[in-house]
Tab-separated table of C-alpha atoms in Angstrom:
chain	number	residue	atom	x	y	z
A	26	UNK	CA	-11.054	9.549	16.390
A	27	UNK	CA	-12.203	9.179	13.126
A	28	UNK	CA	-9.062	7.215	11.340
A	29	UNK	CA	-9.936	7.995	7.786
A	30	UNK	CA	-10.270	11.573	7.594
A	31	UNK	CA	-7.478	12.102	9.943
A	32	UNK	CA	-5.175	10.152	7.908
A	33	UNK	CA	-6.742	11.756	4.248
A	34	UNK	CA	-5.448	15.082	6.124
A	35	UNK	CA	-1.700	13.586	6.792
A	36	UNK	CA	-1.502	11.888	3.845
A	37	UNK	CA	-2.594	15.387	2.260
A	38	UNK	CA	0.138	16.519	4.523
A	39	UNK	CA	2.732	13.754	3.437
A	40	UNK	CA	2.213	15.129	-0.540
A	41	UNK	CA	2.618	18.940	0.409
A	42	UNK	CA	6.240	18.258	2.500
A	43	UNK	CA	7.644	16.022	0.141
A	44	UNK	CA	7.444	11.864	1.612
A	45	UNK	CA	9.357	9.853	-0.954
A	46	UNK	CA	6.090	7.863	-1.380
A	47	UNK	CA	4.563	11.156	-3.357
A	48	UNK	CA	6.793	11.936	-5.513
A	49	UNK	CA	5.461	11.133	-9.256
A	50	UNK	CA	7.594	9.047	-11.416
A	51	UNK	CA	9.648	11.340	-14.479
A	52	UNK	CA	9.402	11.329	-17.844
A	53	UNK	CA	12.227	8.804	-18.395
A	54	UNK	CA	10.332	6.133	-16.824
A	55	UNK	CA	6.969	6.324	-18.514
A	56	UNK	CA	8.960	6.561	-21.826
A	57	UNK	CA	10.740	3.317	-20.627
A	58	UNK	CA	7.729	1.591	-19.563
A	59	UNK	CA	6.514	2.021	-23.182
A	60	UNK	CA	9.111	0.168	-24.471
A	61	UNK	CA	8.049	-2.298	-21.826
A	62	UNK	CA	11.100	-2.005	-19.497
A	63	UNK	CA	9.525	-1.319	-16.204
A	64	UNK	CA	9.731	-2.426	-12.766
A	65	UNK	CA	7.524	-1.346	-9.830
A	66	UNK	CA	7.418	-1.931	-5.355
A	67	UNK	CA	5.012	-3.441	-3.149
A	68	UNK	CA	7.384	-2.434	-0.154
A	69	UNK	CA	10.129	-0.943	0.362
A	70	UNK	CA	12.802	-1.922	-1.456
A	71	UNK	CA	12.599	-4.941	-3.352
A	72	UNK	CA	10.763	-5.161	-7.277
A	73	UNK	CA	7.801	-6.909	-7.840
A	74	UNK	CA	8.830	-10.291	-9.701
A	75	UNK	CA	7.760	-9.857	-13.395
A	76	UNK	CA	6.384	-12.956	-13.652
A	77	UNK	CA	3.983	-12.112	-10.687
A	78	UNK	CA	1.753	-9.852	-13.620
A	79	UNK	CA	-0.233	-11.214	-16.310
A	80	UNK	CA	0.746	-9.361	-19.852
A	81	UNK	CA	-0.897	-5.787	-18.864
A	82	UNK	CA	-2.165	-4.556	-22.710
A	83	UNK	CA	-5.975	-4.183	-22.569
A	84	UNK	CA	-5.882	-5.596	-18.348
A	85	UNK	CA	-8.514	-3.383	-15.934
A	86	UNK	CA	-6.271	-2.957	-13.182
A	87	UNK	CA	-6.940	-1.370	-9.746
A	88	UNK	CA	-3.985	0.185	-7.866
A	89	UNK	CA	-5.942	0.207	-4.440
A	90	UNK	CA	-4.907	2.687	-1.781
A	91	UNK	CA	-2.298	3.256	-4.578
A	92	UNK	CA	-2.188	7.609	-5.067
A	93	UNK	CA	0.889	9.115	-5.505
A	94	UNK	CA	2.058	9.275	-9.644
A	95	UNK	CA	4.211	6.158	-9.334
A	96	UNK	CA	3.146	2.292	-9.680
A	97	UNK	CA	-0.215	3.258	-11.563
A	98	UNK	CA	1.263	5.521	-14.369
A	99	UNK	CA	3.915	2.765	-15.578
A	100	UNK	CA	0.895	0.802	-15.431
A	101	UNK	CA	-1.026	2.718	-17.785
A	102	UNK	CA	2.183	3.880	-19.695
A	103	UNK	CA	2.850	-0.161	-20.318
A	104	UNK	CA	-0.976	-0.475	-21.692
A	105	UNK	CA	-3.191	-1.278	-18.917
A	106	UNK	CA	-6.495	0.637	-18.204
A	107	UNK	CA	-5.968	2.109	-15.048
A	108	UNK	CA	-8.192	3.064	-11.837
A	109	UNK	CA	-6.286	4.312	-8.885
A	110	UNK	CA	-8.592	4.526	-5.476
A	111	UNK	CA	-6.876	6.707	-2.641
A	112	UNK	CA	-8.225	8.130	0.929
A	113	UNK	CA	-5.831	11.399	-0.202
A	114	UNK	CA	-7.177	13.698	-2.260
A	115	UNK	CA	-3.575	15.335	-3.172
A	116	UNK	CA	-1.810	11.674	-3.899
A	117	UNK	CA	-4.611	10.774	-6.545
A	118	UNK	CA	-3.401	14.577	-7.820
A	119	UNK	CA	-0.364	13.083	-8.275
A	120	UNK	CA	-1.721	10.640	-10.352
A	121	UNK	CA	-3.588	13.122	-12.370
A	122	UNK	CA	-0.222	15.179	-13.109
A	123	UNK	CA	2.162	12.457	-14.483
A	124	UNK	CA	-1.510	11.140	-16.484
A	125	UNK	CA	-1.652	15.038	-18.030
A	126	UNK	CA	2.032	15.171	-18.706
A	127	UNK	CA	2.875	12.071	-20.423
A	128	UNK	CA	-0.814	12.048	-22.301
A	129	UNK	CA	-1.863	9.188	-20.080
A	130	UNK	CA	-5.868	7.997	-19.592
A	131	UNK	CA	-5.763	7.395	-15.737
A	132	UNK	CA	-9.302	7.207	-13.571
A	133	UNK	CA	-8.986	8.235	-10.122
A	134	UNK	CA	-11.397	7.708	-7.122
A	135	UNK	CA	-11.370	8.934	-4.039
A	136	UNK	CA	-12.597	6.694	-1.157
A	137	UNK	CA	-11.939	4.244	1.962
A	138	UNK	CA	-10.230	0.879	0.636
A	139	UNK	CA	-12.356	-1.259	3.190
A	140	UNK	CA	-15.716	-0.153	1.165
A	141	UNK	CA	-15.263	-0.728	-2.715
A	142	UNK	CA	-18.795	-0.244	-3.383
A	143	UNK	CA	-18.325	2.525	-6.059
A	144	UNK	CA	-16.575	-0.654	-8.392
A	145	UNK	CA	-19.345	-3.259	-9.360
A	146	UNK	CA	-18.431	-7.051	-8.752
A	147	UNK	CA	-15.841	-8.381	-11.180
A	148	UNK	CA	-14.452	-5.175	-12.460
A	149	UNK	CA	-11.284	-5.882	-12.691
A	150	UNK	CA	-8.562	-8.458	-13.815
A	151	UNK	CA	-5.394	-7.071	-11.531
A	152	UNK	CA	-5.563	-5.631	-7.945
A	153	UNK	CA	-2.358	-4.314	-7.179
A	154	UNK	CA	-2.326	-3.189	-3.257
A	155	UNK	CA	0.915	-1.579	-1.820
A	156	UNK	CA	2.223	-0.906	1.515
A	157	UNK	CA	-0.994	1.046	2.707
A	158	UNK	CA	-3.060	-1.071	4.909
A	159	UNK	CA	-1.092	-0.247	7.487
A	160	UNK	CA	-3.219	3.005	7.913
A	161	UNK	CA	-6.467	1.432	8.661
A	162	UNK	CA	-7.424	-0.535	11.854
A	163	UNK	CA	-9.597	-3.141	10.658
A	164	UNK	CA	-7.826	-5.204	6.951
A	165	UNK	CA	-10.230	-8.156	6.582
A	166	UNK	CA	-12.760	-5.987	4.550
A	167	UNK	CA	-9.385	-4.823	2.225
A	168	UNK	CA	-9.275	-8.729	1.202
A	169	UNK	CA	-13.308	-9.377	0.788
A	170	UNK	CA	-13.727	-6.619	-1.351
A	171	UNK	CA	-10.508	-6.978	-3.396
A	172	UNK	CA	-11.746	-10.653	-3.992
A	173	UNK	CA	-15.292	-9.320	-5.108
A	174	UNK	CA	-14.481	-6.796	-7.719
A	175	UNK	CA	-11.824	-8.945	-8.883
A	176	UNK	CA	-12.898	-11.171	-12.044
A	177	UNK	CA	-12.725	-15.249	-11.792
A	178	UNK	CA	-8.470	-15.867	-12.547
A	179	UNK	CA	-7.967	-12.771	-11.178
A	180	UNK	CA	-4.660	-11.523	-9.086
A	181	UNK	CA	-4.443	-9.721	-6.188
A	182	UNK	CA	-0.929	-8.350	-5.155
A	183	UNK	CA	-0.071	-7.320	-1.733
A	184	UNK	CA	2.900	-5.509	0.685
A	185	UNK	CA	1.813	-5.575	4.058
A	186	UNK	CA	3.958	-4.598	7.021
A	187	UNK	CA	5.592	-7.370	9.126
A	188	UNK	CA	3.676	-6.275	12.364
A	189	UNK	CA	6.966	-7.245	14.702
A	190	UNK	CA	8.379	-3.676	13.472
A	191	UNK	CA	5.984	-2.325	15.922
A	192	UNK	CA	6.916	-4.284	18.917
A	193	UNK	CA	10.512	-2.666	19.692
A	194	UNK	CA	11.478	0.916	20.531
A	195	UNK	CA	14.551	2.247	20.002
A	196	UNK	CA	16.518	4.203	23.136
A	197	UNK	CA	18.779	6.957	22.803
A	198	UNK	CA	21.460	4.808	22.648
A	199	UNK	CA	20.673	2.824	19.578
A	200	UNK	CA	19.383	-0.512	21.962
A	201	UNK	CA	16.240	-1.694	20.616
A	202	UNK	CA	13.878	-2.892	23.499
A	203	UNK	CA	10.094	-4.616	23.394
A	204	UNK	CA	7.579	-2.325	24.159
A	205	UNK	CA	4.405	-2.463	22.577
A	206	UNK	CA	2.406	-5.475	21.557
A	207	UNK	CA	0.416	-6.461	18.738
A	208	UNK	CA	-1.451	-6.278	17.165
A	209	UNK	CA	-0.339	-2.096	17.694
A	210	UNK	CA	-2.450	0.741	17.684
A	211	UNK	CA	-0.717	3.975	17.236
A	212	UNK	CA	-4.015	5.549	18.799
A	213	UNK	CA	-2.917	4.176	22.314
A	214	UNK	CA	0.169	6.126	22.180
A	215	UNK	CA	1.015	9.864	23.262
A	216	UNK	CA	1.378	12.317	20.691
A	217	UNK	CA	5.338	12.956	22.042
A	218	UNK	CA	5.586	8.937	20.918
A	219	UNK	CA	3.912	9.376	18.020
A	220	UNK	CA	5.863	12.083	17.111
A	221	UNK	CA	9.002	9.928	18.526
A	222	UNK	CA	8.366	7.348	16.194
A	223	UNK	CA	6.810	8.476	12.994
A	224	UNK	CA	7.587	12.021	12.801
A	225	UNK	CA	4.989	15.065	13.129
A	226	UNK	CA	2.108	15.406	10.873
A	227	UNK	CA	2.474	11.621	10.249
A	228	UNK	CA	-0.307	9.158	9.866
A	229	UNK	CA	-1.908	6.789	12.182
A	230	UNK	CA	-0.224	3.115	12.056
A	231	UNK	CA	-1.589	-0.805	12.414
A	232	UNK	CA	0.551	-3.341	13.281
A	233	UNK	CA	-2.393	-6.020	11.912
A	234	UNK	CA	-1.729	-9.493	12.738
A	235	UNK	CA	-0.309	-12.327	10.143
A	236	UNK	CA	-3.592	-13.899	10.594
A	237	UNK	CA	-5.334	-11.414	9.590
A	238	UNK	CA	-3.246	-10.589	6.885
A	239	UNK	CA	-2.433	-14.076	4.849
A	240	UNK	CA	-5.211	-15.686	6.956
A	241	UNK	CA	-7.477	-12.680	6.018
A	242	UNK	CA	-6.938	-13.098	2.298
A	243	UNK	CA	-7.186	-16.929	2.466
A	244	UNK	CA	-10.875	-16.600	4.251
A	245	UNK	CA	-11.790	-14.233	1.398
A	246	UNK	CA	-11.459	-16.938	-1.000
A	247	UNK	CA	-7.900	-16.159	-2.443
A	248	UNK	CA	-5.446	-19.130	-3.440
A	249	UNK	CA	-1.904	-17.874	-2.246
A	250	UNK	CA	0.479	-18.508	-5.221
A	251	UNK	CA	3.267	-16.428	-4.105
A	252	UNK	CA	5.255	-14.526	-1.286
A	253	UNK	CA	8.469	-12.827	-0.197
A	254	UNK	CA	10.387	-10.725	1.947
A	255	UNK	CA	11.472	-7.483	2.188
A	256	UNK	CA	14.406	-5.655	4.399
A	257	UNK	CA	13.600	-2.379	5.705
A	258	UNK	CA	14.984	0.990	6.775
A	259	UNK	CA	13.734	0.975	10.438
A	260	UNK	CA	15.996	-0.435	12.999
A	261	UNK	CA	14.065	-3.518	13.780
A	262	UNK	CA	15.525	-4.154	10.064
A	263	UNK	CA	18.925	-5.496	11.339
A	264	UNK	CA	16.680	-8.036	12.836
A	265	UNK	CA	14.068	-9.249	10.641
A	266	UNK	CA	12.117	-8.179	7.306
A	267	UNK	CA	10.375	-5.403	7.488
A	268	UNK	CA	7.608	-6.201	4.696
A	269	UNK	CA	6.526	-9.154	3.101
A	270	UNK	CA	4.231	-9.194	-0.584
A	271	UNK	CA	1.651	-12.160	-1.191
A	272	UNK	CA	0.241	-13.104	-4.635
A	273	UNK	CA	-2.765	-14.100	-4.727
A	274	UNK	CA	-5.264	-15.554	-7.255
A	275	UNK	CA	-9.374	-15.146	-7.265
A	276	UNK	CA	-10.018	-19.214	-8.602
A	277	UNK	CA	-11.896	-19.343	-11.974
């Protein structure tokens, strides 16, 4: 199966049914982020720290794998230059709409986040990389090309899926029992699982491994500076966080 384009189609999908995750952020909070009163998500629920960014005016920033009208605008609106790289063609629309609206200057590329080769090296002062490698099968790439376009100082942040989540299914009669191991490849399920546990028309899902994630972004080169947790929505939640978020630094 060829991962990409089948998840460019159900993210395409996601935008035209109405996920949460592509719906463009209003008026009210572009004029806010103006004034500089902003906050934006790396998972689920919890804000980004503040004092994770550097001052945005005048920063290159990168929202990668990052479509859908929400973190990148209050970027932009809150005087960053902004690229935003997506696989979906209708979530980089989204970007495009709140960009036209609110008189915004917003790039947007469409492409695979494991091959950044339309960016040359050192393009960029901020990476800022949501919940979204979770839709790819291979994340070490994510991390060495994040590190190259990224300039000397530069930060990388990161939401990643906690890939336990994956391990549990949940009966009929709300008892939560281990089933599947990681690192988890929704490929090796049926489509009645699939459909079980992520809904129809829904994207393939990774479980990737810790090492692979932190460990990945420490053999890129990146200096981990920061990390928390985040709760999430899914049963396993009652249990253990759902997401965590790294910051990361390229060293000058």
């Amino acid at each position: 199966m060829d991962v990409r384009a089948y998840n460019r189609a159900m993210w395409d999908k996601q935008v035209e049914d109405g996920n949460p995750w592509t719906i463009p952020v209003g008026t009210e909070v572009i004029e806010a982020a103006r004034r500089g009163d902003w906050s934006v998500l790396l998972t689920e629920r919890k804000p980004v720290p503040r004092e994770w960014f550097p001052p945005l005016e005048g920063l290159d920033v990168l929202g990668l794998a990052c479509g859908g009208g929400q973190q990148c605008p209050i970027f932009a609106a809150a005087g960053a230059r902004v690229t935003v790289f997506d696989n979906s063609p209708k979530q980089l629309e989204r970007d495009r709409l709140v960009a036209e609206r609110e008189g915004l200057t917003i790039r947007t590329v469409e492409g695979d986040m494991r091959d950044l080769g339309v960016f040359a090296d050192e393009s960029f002062d901020l990476v800022f990389h949501r919940v979204s490698n979770v839709f790819i099968h291979e994340v070490r790439p994510v991390w060495r090309e994040a590190f190259r376009v990224l300039r000397p100082g530069g930060t990388l942040l990161a939401g990643f899926n906690n890939p336990h989540v994956y391990v549990c299914d949940e009966r009929a009669d709300g008892e939560l029992v281990a089933r599947y191991p990681i690192p988890f490849d929704s490929r090796d399920l049926t489509d009645h699982e699939r459909d079980r546990m992520f809904g129809p028309d829904s994207p393939l899902e990774f479980g990737h491994s810790l090492a692979n994630q932190i460990g990945g972004q420490l053999d890129a080169g990146f200096m981990l500076v920061g990390m928390y947790e985040d709760t999430t929505s899914e049963p396993c939640g009652r249990f253990m966080p759902g997401y965590y978020a790294t910051r990361a630094i390229k060293p000058a």
